[in-house]
Coordinates of C-alpha atoms in Angstrom, one line a residue:
M1 CA 58.8 -4.7 -90.6
S2 CA 62.5 -4.1 -91.0
G3 CA 65.1 -6.3 -92.8
R4 CA 64.7 -9.6 -94.5
P5 CA 62.5 -8.2 -97.3
D6 CA 60.9 -11.5 -98.4
A7 CA 60.0 -12.4 -94.8
A8 CA 58.8 -8.9 -94.2
R9 CA 56.7 -8.8 -97.3
L10 CA 55.0 -12.1 -96.3
A11 CA 54.5 -10.9 -92.8
G12 CA 52.8 -7.8 -94.2
L13 CA 50.5 -10.0 -96.4
A14 CA 49.5 -12.0 -93.3
G15 CA 49.0 -8.8 -91.3
A16 CA 46.3 -7.7 -93.8
H17 CA 44.2 -10.6 -92.4
L18 CA 44.7 -9.9 -88.7
D19 CA 41.4 -8.3 -88.0
L20 CA 41.4 -9.1 -84.3
A21 CA 37.9 -10.7 -84.8
R22 CA 38.6 -13.8 -86.8
A23 CA 42.3 -13.7 -86.2
P24 CA 43.7 -12.7 -82.8
F25 CA 47.0 -11.0 -81.9
T26 CA 49.3 -13.5 -80.4
L27 CA 52.9 -14.9 -80.5
P28 CA 54.2 -18.4 -81.1
R29 CA 54.4 -20.4 -77.9
S30 CA 52.3 -17.8 -76.1
R31 CA 48.9 -18.5 -74.4
V32 CA 47.8 -14.9 -74.5
L33 CA 45.3 -13.8 -77.1
V34 CA 44.1 -10.2 -77.9
F35 CA 40.8 -9.6 -79.7
R36 CA 38.7 -6.5 -80.3
V37 CA 35.9 -6.2 -77.8
D38 CA 33.2 -6.3 -80.4
R39 CA 34.7 -9.4 -81.9
E40 CA 31.5 -11.3 -82.8
A41 CA 29.8 -8.3 -84.4
A42 CA 33.0 -7.4 -86.4
A43 CA 33.4 -11.0 -87.5
D44 CA 29.7 -11.0 -88.7
A45 CA 30.4 -7.8 -90.7
L46 CA 33.5 -9.3 -92.3
G47 CA 31.5 -12.5 -93.1
E48 CA 28.9 -10.4 -95.0
G49 CA 31.7 -8.6 -96.9
G50 CA 31.5 -5.4 -94.9
A51 CA 34.2 -3.5 -93.1
P52 CA 33.6 -3.0 -89.3
A53 CA 34.5 0.3 -87.7
P54 CA 38.0 0.5 -86.3
A55 CA 38.5 -1.1 -82.9
T56 CA 39.0 1.2 -80.0
A57 CA 38.9 -1.4 -77.2
L58 CA 40.7 -4.8 -77.0
R59 CA 40.0 -7.8 -74.9
V60 CA 42.7 -10.1 -73.5
H61 CA 42.3 -13.9 -72.9
T62 CA 44.4 -16.9 -72.1
S63 CA 44.2 -20.1 -74.2
E64 CA 43.5 -23.2 -72.2
Y65 CA 42.6 -26.8 -72.8
E66 CA 38.8 -27.4 -72.9
R67 CA 38.0 -23.9 -71.8
G68 CA 36.2 -21.3 -73.9
L69 CA 37.4 -17.7 -74.3
D70 CA 34.8 -16.4 -71.8
E71 CA 36.2 -18.7 -69.1
C72 CA 39.7 -17.4 -69.8
R73 CA 39.3 -13.6 -69.6
V74 CA 42.3 -11.6 -68.5
L75 CA 41.2 -8.0 -69.3
D76 CA 37.7 -7.2 -70.5
E77 CA 38.8 -3.9 -72.0
L78 CA 42.2 -2.4 -72.9
R79 CA 42.4 1.0 -74.4
V80 CA 44.9 3.7 -75.4
L81 CA 43.5 7.1 -74.6
D82 CA 44.6 10.6 -75.7
A83 CA 45.2 13.5 -73.3
S84 CA 41.5 14.3 -73.2
G85 CA 40.5 10.7 -72.4
E86 CA 39.3 9.8 -75.9
P87 CA 40.2 6.3 -77.1
L88 CA 42.6 6.0 -80.0
P89 CA 41.5 3.6 -82.8
V90 CA 43.5 0.6 -83.9
T91 CA 44.9 1.7 -87.2
G92 CA 47.2 -1.2 -88.1
V93 CA 48.0 -4.8 -87.1
L94 CA 51.2 -6.6 -88.0
P95 CA 52.1 -10.0 -86.6
H96 CA 54.4 -8.3 -84.0
A97 CA 52.5 -5.1 -83.2
I98 CA 49.2 -3.4 -82.9
E99 CA 49.3 0.3 -83.9
F100 CA 47.0 2.9 -82.4
G101 CA 46.2 6.4 -83.7
G102 CA 48.3 6.2 -86.8
G103 CA 51.4 5.3 -84.9
A104 CA 50.9 7.3 -81.7
A105 CA 51.2 4.1 -79.6
T106 CA 51.9 0.4 -80.1
L107 CA 51.0 -2.8 -78.3
G108 CA 53.2 -5.9 -78.6
F109 CA 54.5 -8.9 -76.7
A110 CA 57.2 -8.9 -74.1
G111 CA 57.9 -12.6 -74.3
P112 CA 55.2 -15.2 -74.3
T113 CA 53.4 -14.2 -71.0
A114 CA 53.4 -10.4 -71.1
L115 CA 52.1 -7.5 -73.2
T116 CA 53.9 -4.2 -73.6
A117 CA 52.3 -0.9 -74.6
G118 CA 54.3 2.2 -75.4
A119 CA 54.0 5.7 -76.7
A120 CA 55.7 6.6 -80.0
G121 CA 55.2 10.4 -80.2
D122 CA 55.6 13.3 -77.8
A123 CA 52.0 13.7 -76.8
P124 CA 51.0 12.3 -73.4
L125 CA 48.7 9.2 -73.6
F126 CA 47.1 6.9 -71.1
L127 CA 46.8 3.1 -71.0
E128 CA 43.5 2.0 -69.4
W129 CA 42.2 -1.5 -68.7
L130 CA 39.2 -3.1 -67.1
R131 CA 39.6 -6.4 -65.2
P132 CA 36.9 -9.1 -65.2
D133 CA 36.1 -8.2 -61.6
G134 CA 35.1 -4.7 -62.6
G135 CA 38.3 -3.0 -61.4
R136 CA 39.6 -0.3 -63.7
E137 CA 43.2 1.0 -63.8
R138 CA 45.0 3.7 -65.8
R139 CA 48.6 4.4 -66.3
G140 CA 50.2 7.5 -68.0
L141 CA 52.5 7.2 -71.0
E142 CA 54.4 10.4 -71.0
G143 CA 55.7 10.6 -74.5
S144 CA 58.1 8.6 -76.8
G145 CA 59.6 5.6 -75.2
D146 CA 57.4 5.5 -72.1
A147 CA 55.8 2.1 -71.7
V148 CA 53.9 -0.2 -69.4
R149 CA 54.4 -4.0 -69.3
L150 CA 51.3 -6.2 -68.4
S151 CA 52.5 -9.6 -67.2
V152 CA 49.8 -12.3 -67.2
G153 CA 50.0 -14.9 -64.4
A154 CA 49.0 -18.5 -64.3
D155 CA 45.9 -17.4 -62.4
R156 CA 45.0 -14.9 -65.2
G157 CA 46.0 -12.0 -62.9
V158 CA 47.8 -9.0 -64.4
L159 CA 50.9 -7.3 -62.9
A160 CA 51.4 -3.8 -64.4
E161 CA 54.8 -2.1 -64.2
A162 CA 56.7 0.6 -66.0
S163 CA 59.0 -0.6 -68.7
A164 CA 62.1 1.0 -70.4
T165 CA 62.5 -1.9 -72.9
H166 CA 59.3 -1.5 -75.1
G167 CA 61.3 -1.0 -78.3
A168 CA 63.6 -3.9 -77.7
E169 CA 60.7 -6.2 -76.9
L170 CA 58.9 -5.2 -80.1
A171 CA 62.1 -5.9 -82.0
E172 CA 62.4 -9.3 -80.4
S173 CA 58.8 -10.3 -81.3
E174 CA 59.4 -9.0 -84.8
A175 CA 62.5 -11.2 -85.1
V176 CA 60.4 -14.3 -84.0
W177 CA 57.9 -13.6 -86.7
L178 CA 60.5 -12.8 -89.4
D179 CA 62.2 -16.2 -88.6
W180 CA 58.9 -17.9 -89.0
F181 CA 58.0 -16.1 -92.3
E182 CA 61.5 -17.0 -93.7
K183 CA 60.1 -20.5 -94.0
C184 CA 56.7 -19.6 -95.5
P185 CA 56.1 -21.5 -98.8
V186 CA 56.1 -19.4 -101.9
V187 CA 53.1 -20.2 -104.2
R188 CA 51.6 -18.7 -107.3
P189 CA 50.7 -15.0 -106.9
E190 CA 46.9 -15.2 -106.5
L191 CA 47.3 -17.7 -103.6
Q192 CA 50.3 -16.0 -101.9
S193 CA 48.4 -13.6 -99.6
M194 CA 46.2 -16.4 -98.2
A195 CA 49.2 -18.7 -98.0
A196 CA 51.0 -16.1 -95.9
F197 CA 48.0 -15.8 -93.6
C198 CA 47.8 -19.6 -93.3
W199 CA 51.5 -19.8 -92.4
W200 CA 50.8 -17.2 -89.7
V201 CA 47.9 -19.3 -88.4
L202 CA 50.3 -22.3 -88.0
G203 CA 52.9 -20.1 -86.2
A204 CA 50.3 -18.5 -84.0
N205 CA 48.9 -21.9 -83.0
V206 CA 52.3 -23.1 -81.7
V207 CA 52.1 -23.8 -77.9
E208 CA 54.2 -25.5 -75.3
L209 CA 52.7 -28.5 -73.5
P210 CA 53.7 -28.8 -69.8
G211 CA 55.2 -32.2 -69.2
L212 CA 56.6 -32.6 -72.7
G213 CA 59.7 -30.5 -72.1
A214 CA 60.4 -28.1 -75.0
A215 CA 58.0 -29.9 -77.4
R216 CA 56.1 -27.5 -79.7
G217 CA 52.6 -28.6 -80.4
V218 CA 50.8 -26.8 -83.3
V219 CA 47.2 -26.9 -81.9
P220 CA 44.0 -26.8 -84.0
S221 CA 43.3 -23.4 -82.6
K222 CA 44.2 -21.3 -79.6
I223 CA 40.5 -20.5 -79.6
G224 CA 39.1 -23.5 -77.8
Y225 CA 41.2 -26.4 -79.2
V226 CA 44.4 -26.3 -77.1
G227 CA 45.9 -29.8 -77.5
V228 CA 47.4 -32.1 -80.1
W229 CA 44.6 -34.1 -81.6
Q230 CA 46.0 -37.1 -83.4
W231 CA 44.1 -36.5 -86.7
D232 CA 44.8 -32.8 -86.6
A233 CA 48.5 -33.5 -86.1
Y234 CA 48.6 -35.5 -89.4
F235 CA 46.9 -32.8 -91.4
I236 CA 48.9 -30.0 -89.9
A237 CA 52.1 -31.9 -90.6
L238 CA 51.2 -32.0 -94.3
G239 CA 51.3 -28.2 -94.4
L240 CA 54.3 -27.7 -92.2
R241 CA 56.4 -30.0 -94.2
H242 CA 56.6 -27.4 -97.0
G243 CA 58.4 -24.9 -94.8
D244 CA 59.5 -26.5 -91.6
P245 CA 59.9 -30.3 -91.9
A246 CA 61.4 -30.5 -88.4
L247 CA 58.2 -29.0 -86.9
A248 CA 56.1 -31.3 -89.0
R249 CA 58.0 -34.3 -87.6
E250 CA 57.5 -33.0 -84.1
Q251 CA 53.7 -33.1 -84.6
L252 CA 53.8 -36.8 -85.5
E253 CA 56.2 -37.5 -82.6
I254 CA 53.7 -35.9 -80.1
A255 CA 50.8 -37.9 -81.6
F256 CA 52.8 -41.2 -81.4
R257 CA 54.4 -40.5 -78.0
F258 CA 51.8 -42.2 -75.7
P259 CA 50.6 -45.5 -77.2
A260 CA 48.7 -47.8 -74.9
A261 CA 50.1 -51.2 -74.0
D262 CA 48.0 -52.7 -76.8
G263 CA 49.2 -50.2 -79.4
Q264 CA 46.1 -47.9 -79.4
L265 CA 47.1 -44.2 -79.9
P266 CA 45.2 -41.6 -77.9
D267 CA 42.7 -39.2 -79.3
V268 CA 44.4 -36.1 -77.8
V269 CA 47.7 -35.2 -76.1
H270 CA 47.0 -32.1 -74.0
E271 CA 48.6 -30.1 -71.2
E272 CA 47.1 -32.2 -68.5
G273 CA 47.8 -35.7 -70.0
V274 CA 46.0 -37.6 -72.7
L275 CA 42.5 -38.5 -73.8
A276 CA 42.5 -42.2 -74.7
T277 CA 39.4 -43.7 -73.2
S278 CA 35.9 -42.6 -72.0
D279 CA 37.4 -42.8 -68.5
D280 CA 39.4 -39.7 -69.4
L281 CA 36.3 -37.7 -70.1
P282 CA 34.4 -35.6 -67.5
Q283 CA 31.7 -37.6 -65.7
A284 CA 28.9 -35.9 -67.6
D285 CA 30.4 -36.9 -70.9
R286 CA 31.0 -40.5 -69.7
D287 CA 27.3 -40.7 -68.7
R288 CA 26.2 -39.4 -72.0
L289 CA 28.7 -40.8 -74.5
R290 CA 29.7 -44.3 -73.4
R291 CA 28.7 -47.2 -75.5
A292 CA 24.9 -46.8 -75.0
G293 CA 22.9 -48.9 -77.3
S294 CA 25.6 -51.4 -78.4
D295 CA 24.6 -55.0 -78.4
I296 CA 28.2 -56.1 -79.1
A297 CA 30.5 -54.3 -76.6
D298 CA 30.5 -54.3 -72.9
P299 CA 28.7 -51.1 -71.9
D300 CA 30.6 -51.1 -68.5
A301 CA 34.1 -51.1 -70.0
P302 CA 36.0 -48.0 -70.9
V303 CA 35.5 -47.1 -74.5
P304 CA 38.8 -46.5 -76.5
L305 CA 39.0 -43.0 -77.9
T306 CA 41.4 -42.5 -80.8
K307 CA 41.3 -41.0 -84.4
P308 CA 41.2 -42.6 -87.9
P309 CA 44.3 -44.5 -89.0
L310 CA 46.1 -42.1 -91.3
A311 CA 49.4 -42.2 -89.5
A312 CA 51.4 -44.0 -92.2
W313 CA 49.9 -41.8 -94.9
A314 CA 51.0 -38.6 -93.0
L315 CA 54.4 -40.1 -92.2
A316 CA 55.0 -40.9 -95.9
K317 CA 54.1 -37.3 -96.8
V318 CA 56.4 -35.8 -94.3
L319 CA 59.3 -38.1 -95.4
E320 CA 58.8 -36.8 -99.0
A321 CA 60.0 -33.4 -97.8
E322 CA 63.0 -34.7 -95.9
D323 CA 64.0 -38.3 -95.6
R324 CA 65.1 -39.4 -92.1
P325 CA 65.5 -43.2 -92.2
E326 CA 66.3 -43.8 -88.5
W327 CA 63.5 -41.4 -87.4
A328 CA 61.1 -43.1 -89.8
R329 CA 61.9 -46.6 -88.4
E330 CA 61.1 -45.3 -84.9
Q331 CA 57.7 -44.0 -85.9
L332 CA 56.9 -47.0 -88.1
A333 CA 57.2 -49.3 -85.1
V334 CA 54.5 -47.3 -83.3
I335 CA 52.2 -47.1 -86.4
R336 CA 52.5 -50.8 -87.0
R337 CA 51.3 -51.6 -83.5
S338 CA 48.5 -49.1 -83.8
Q339 CA 47.3 -50.7 -87.0
D340 CA 47.3 -54.1 -85.4
W341 CA 45.2 -52.6 -82.5
W342 CA 42.5 -51.7 -84.9
F343 CA 42.1 -55.3 -86.0
A344 CA 42.6 -56.8 -82.5
G345 CA 40.9 -54.2 -80.3
S346 CA 38.3 -52.5 -82.5
D347 CA 36.8 -55.4 -84.6
L348 CA 34.0 -55.6 -82.1
D349 CA 31.9 -58.2 -83.9
G350 CA 34.9 -60.3 -85.0
D351 CA 34.0 -60.2 -88.7
G352 CA 37.4 -58.9 -89.9
M353 CA 36.3 -55.3 -90.4
P354 CA 37.0 -53.0 -87.5
E355 CA 34.3 -50.6 -86.3
Y356 CA 34.2 -47.2 -84.6
G357 CA 33.3 -47.8 -81.0
H358 CA 32.7 -44.1 -80.4
P359 CA 31.9 -41.2 -82.6
Y360 CA 35.0 -39.3 -81.3
S361 CA 37.3 -42.0 -82.9
S362 CA 36.0 -41.1 -86.4
G363 CA 36.9 -37.4 -86.3
L364 CA 33.4 -36.8 -87.7
D365 CA 31.7 -36.8 -84.3
D366 CA 28.4 -35.2 -85.3
S367 CA 27.9 -37.1 -88.6
P368 CA 24.4 -38.6 -89.0
I369 CA 26.0 -42.0 -89.5
F370 CA 26.3 -42.0 -85.6
D371 CA 22.7 -41.2 -84.9
G372 CA 22.0 -44.9 -84.4
P373 CA 23.4 -47.5 -82.0
L374 CA 27.1 -48.2 -81.7
P375 CA 29.5 -49.6 -82.9
T376 CA 29.5 -48.2 -86.4
T377 CA 30.9 -50.0 -89.4
A378 CA 31.9 -47.2 -91.7
P379 CA 33.4 -47.1 -95.3
D380 CA 35.8 -44.4 -94.4
L381 CA 37.4 -46.5 -91.6
G382 CA 37.7 -49.5 -94.0
A383 CA 39.4 -47.2 -96.6
Y384 CA 41.8 -45.8 -94.1
L385 CA 42.8 -49.3 -92.9
V386 CA 43.4 -50.4 -96.5
L387 CA 45.5 -47.3 -97.2
Q388 CA 47.5 -47.7 -94.0
D389 CA 48.4 -51.3 -94.7
L390 CA 49.4 -50.5 -98.3
E391 CA 51.5 -47.6 -97.0
L392 CA 53.1 -49.8 -94.3
A393 CA 54.0 -52.4 -97.0
R394 CA 55.6 -49.7 -99.1
L395 CA 57.5 -48.2 -96.2
A396 CA 58.6 -51.6 -95.0
E397 CA 60.2 -52.2 -98.3
R398 CA 61.9 -48.9 -98.1
Y399 CA 63.0 -48.8 -94.4
G400 CA 63.0 -52.5 -93.4
A401 CA 60.5 -55.0 -92.1
D402 CA 61.9 -54.9 -88.6
A403 CA 60.0 -51.7 -87.9
A404 CA 57.1 -51.7 -90.3
G405 CA 56.4 -55.5 -90.5
D406 CA 56.2 -58.0 -93.4
P407 CA 55.1 -56.2 -96.6
A408 CA 53.3 -59.3 -97.8
A409 CA 51.3 -59.6 -94.6
H410 CA 50.3 -55.9 -94.9
R411 CA 49.2 -56.4 -98.5
D412 CA 47.3 -59.6 -97.6
R413 CA 45.4 -57.8 -94.8
A414 CA 44.7 -54.8 -97.1
A415 CA 43.2 -57.2 -99.6
A416 CA 41.0 -58.8 -97.0
T417 CA 39.8 -55.5 -95.7
M418 CA 39.1 -54.3 -99.2
R419 CA 36.8 -57.3 -99.7
R420 CA 34.9 -56.4 -96.6
L421 CA 34.8 -52.7 -97.6
L422 CA 33.2 -53.6 -101.0
E423 CA 30.4 -55.4 -99.0
L424 CA 29.3 -51.9 -97.9
W425 CA 28.7 -50.9 -101.6
E426 CA 25.0 -50.7 -102.7
P427 CA 24.7 -50.9 -106.5
E428 CA 21.0 -49.9 -106.3
S429 CA 21.7 -46.6 -104.6
G430 CA 25.2 -46.1 -106.1
R431 CA 26.9 -45.4 -102.8
F432 CA 28.8 -46.9 -99.8
T433 CA 26.7 -47.0 -96.6
A434 CA 27.5 -47.4 -93.0
R435 CA 26.1 -50.0 -90.5
A436 CA 25.0 -49.1 -87.0
A437 CA 25.4 -52.2 -84.8
G438 CA 24.9 -54.2 -88.0
E439 CA 21.9 -52.3 -89.3
R440 CA 22.1 -50.2 -92.5
V441 CA 22.4 -46.5 -92.0
A442 CA 20.4 -44.5 -94.6
S443 CA 22.4 -41.3 -94.4
D444 CA 24.2 -40.3 -97.6
A445 CA 27.4 -38.9 -96.1
I446 CA 30.9 -38.0 -97.2
V447 CA 32.4 -41.1 -95.6
G448 CA 31.2 -42.9 -98.8
F449 CA 33.9 -41.1 -100.9
M450 CA 36.8 -42.2 -98.8
P451 CA 37.2 -45.6 -100.5
L452 CA 38.6 -43.6 -103.4
L453 CA 41.8 -43.6 -101.3
T454 CA 42.4 -47.3 -101.8
G455 CA 42.9 -46.7 -105.6
E456 CA 41.4 -50.2 -106.1
L457 CA 37.7 -49.6 -106.7
P458 CA 36.0 -51.4 -109.6
A459 CA 35.1 -49.3 -112.6
P460 CA 31.3 -49.2 -112.0
V461 CA 31.9 -48.1 -108.4
L462 CA 34.4 -45.4 -109.4
A463 CA 32.0 -44.1 -112.1
A464 CA 29.1 -43.9 -109.6
L465 CA 31.2 -41.9 -107.1
E466 CA 32.3 -39.5 -109.9
A467 CA 28.6 -39.1 -110.8
A468 CA 27.7 -38.3 -107.2
L469 CA 30.4 -35.6 -107.0
A470 CA 29.0 -34.0 -110.2
D471 CA 25.4 -34.1 -109.2
P472 CA 24.1 -30.7 -108.1
A473 CA 21.3 -32.4 -106.2
R474 CA 23.7 -34.3 -104.0
Y475 CA 27.4 -33.1 -103.8
A476 CA 27.9 -30.5 -106.5
T477 CA 26.8 -27.7 -104.3
P478 CA 27.9 -24.1 -105.1
W479 CA 30.9 -24.8 -102.8
A480 CA 31.7 -28.5 -102.6
V481 CA 32.0 -31.0 -101.1
P482 CA 29.3 -31.0 -98.5
T483 CA 29.8 -33.5 -95.7
V484 CA 26.2 -34.8 -96.2
S485 CA 24.4 -34.9 -99.5
A486 CA 22.2 -31.9 -100.1
A487 CA 19.4 -34.3 -101.0
D488 CA 19.6 -36.1 -97.7
P489 CA 17.0 -35.3 -95.0
D490 CA 19.9 -34.9 -92.5
F491 CA 21.6 -32.2 -94.6
S492 CA 22.2 -28.9 -92.8
P493 CA 24.5 -26.3 -94.4
E494 CA 25.5 -24.9 -91.0
R495 CA 25.7 -27.9 -88.6
M496 CA 29.0 -29.5 -87.9
W497 CA 29.7 -32.6 -90.1
R498 CA 26.1 -32.6 -91.3
G499 CA 26.5 -30.5 -94.5
P500 CA 29.3 -27.9 -94.2
V501 CA 32.5 -28.2 -96.3
W502 CA 35.6 -29.2 -94.4
V503 CA 39.1 -28.7 -96.0
N504 CA 40.4 -32.0 -94.7
T505 CA 37.7 -34.2 -96.2
N506 CA 38.1 -32.3 -99.5
R507 CA 41.9 -32.9 -99.3
L508 CA 41.3 -36.6 -98.8
I509 CA 38.9 -36.8 -101.8
V510 CA 41.6 -35.0 -103.9
E511 CA 44.1 -37.7 -102.8
G512 CA 41.5 -40.4 -103.5
L513 CA 40.9 -39.1 -107.0
Q514 CA 44.6 -39.0 -107.7
R515 CA 45.1 -42.6 -106.5
S516 CA 42.1 -43.7 -108.5
G517 CA 43.5 -42.4 -111.7
R518 CA 41.4 -39.2 -112.0
P519 CA 44.1 -36.4 -111.9
E520 CA 41.9 -33.9 -113.8
L521 CA 39.1 -34.2 -111.3
A522 CA 41.5 -34.1 -108.4
R523 CA 43.0 -30.9 -109.6
E524 CA 39.6 -29.3 -110.2
L525 CA 38.6 -30.1 -106.6
A526 CA 41.9 -28.9 -105.3
E527 CA 41.4 -25.6 -107.2
R528 CA 37.9 -25.2 -105.9
T529 CA 39.0 -25.9 -102.3
A530 CA 41.7 -23.3 -102.4
A531 CA 39.2 -20.9 -103.9
L532 CA 36.8 -21.6 -101.1
V533 CA 39.3 -20.6 -98.4
V534 CA 40.1 -17.4 -100.3
H535 CA 36.5 -16.6 -100.9
G536 CA 35.5 -17.4 -97.3
G537 CA 38.1 -15.0 -95.9
G538 CA 40.4 -17.5 -94.2
P539 CA 41.1 -21.1 -93.0
H540 CA 37.9 -21.5 -91.0
E541 CA 37.0 -24.8 -89.3
Y542 CA 34.2 -25.4 -91.8
F543 CA 32.2 -23.5 -94.5
N544 CA 28.6 -23.2 -95.6
P545 CA 28.4 -25.1 -98.9
E546 CA 25.8 -22.7 -100.3
T547 CA 27.5 -19.4 -99.6
G548 CA 31.2 -20.4 -99.2
R549 CA 31.4 -18.3 -96.0
K550 CA 32.3 -19.4 -92.5
A551 CA 29.6 -21.4 -90.9
R552 CA 28.2 -19.6 -87.9
T553 CA 29.6 -21.9 -85.2
A554 CA 32.9 -22.7 -86.9
T555 CA 36.2 -21.7 -85.2
T556 CA 38.4 -19.3 -87.1
A557 CA 42.2 -19.5 -87.8
F558 CA 41.9 -23.3 -87.8
G559 CA 45.1 -25.3 -88.0
W560 CA 44.3 -28.1 -90.4
S561 CA 42.4 -25.8 -92.8
A562 CA 45.5 -23.5 -92.9
A563 CA 47.9 -26.4 -93.3
L564 CA 45.9 -28.1 -96.0
F565 CA 45.4 -24.9 -97.9
L566 CA 49.2 -24.6 -98.0
D567 CA 49.5 -28.2 -99.0
L568 CA 47.1 -27.7 -101.9
A569 CA 48.6 -24.3 -102.9
V570 CA 52.1 -25.7 -103.1
E571 CA 50.8 -28.6 -105.3
L572 CA 48.8 -26.3 -107.5
S573 CA 51.8 -24.0 -107.9
A574 CA 54.2 -26.7 -109.0
P575 CA 55.2 -26.7 -112.7
A576 CA 53.3 -29.1 -114.8
T577 CA 55.1 -32.4 -115.4

């Protein structure tokens, strides 16, 4: 890439990871994704440490809310052919261009909704593509500068036309990426290549959401997760703050933009609206996932869907990067009402400790703590509520009680919640346990470590949690920390939230250890988490705790894993104080 050497170098480092299997070719704000046709086989080979054969055929998809790649096919095959009809292999991928045949042709973006393919040498070539309906088309590329633009319509149809601006369009895409990589955090050398790739992931996952004007949402993944999930927005903002604080603030603004009248924040803001209650789900999900089995809540009422209360924690982190008092006060008013909602609208048995009324609201949807009846009293929720009230008290002292509320009231509520939280501690088993509709849940799950975030655990409790983290039979797996103890009958190293390692839960435990006065243990876990992402080949959704590789069903190029790797890498690269 030309010009801006530091940005070009970082873009080149990111390009080394763009395999078109685990990481697609795309552009910030675009909904178009380009993969190699044999994506799954190639990804499996990469996961085993092998190198798949060069791609000769590409597949083009759009990225849409709640639709898988197979539902969003644009072109089943896209090839560049030589004069004899033989396909040219992909020989290089950079953020702004795919190179074929050692530079004989390039594919790039012509704005967010079109691809441009052009010849670079004098030899005649062909561009050939296969549509999902079986129709095949071929256009000639008669030497250097000759190009074809493929415009993708809202119906996933493709309009092909000759183009004389291929070079200019490649240069424009290159400039977009160079601008993005100018902001990439610089970290210690052995983490820089993965940091550049993670910064690419965040840029690649930028989309526009119709109905929100020019708002830029950084989605969890363009591969199946096209929306701004509240929890994801918080974690993604933590990484963005190190290079683009304005975009970090924008993620929080989107998450806070649509509170309900009672203060509840929605689970998701997406291109068609929001997901805030079970009535926003498809009918099949409503029939399957409403509050079945609850003896407390009205099974006929809509179930609120939200995400755990980490808003004030995320806000405080973003403000560390760039202080914006007026903006902070606006957000605090929303967060304060959301925190009040948890106690007024989600304390379903009226005992002073809010519960999860639905697994979606926990973020750990498939955790075994939700195998029983609802609602679920969980130690992670109690810990988040304590943390949020303590953060609100601190932020109220900094920015004023008018927005954030009375600091003393927040601290009093935090203390009361802490007392309730400690009631979930079992000295005999040495762990925090959840309750399903009031009944003890036997599962030994990662939610039991989140009370570390309070920074207020009694010494025997803290010692027991440290011992659990160090126990190879439970949580000290070869790649830690598994989301369910390896000794638990519910443990599965591949099944979502039932054993795999997630970067976000590790990041929260790192924070909890720091707040609990265990900085050495915190740094050790931070180092191991960064090493996991490097070892695993990228910021996947979740990792097998035994192999450190991507779990089979995990999404790749995952937003919060990328953002939190960056957050950890910046922290680990800071000079010792």
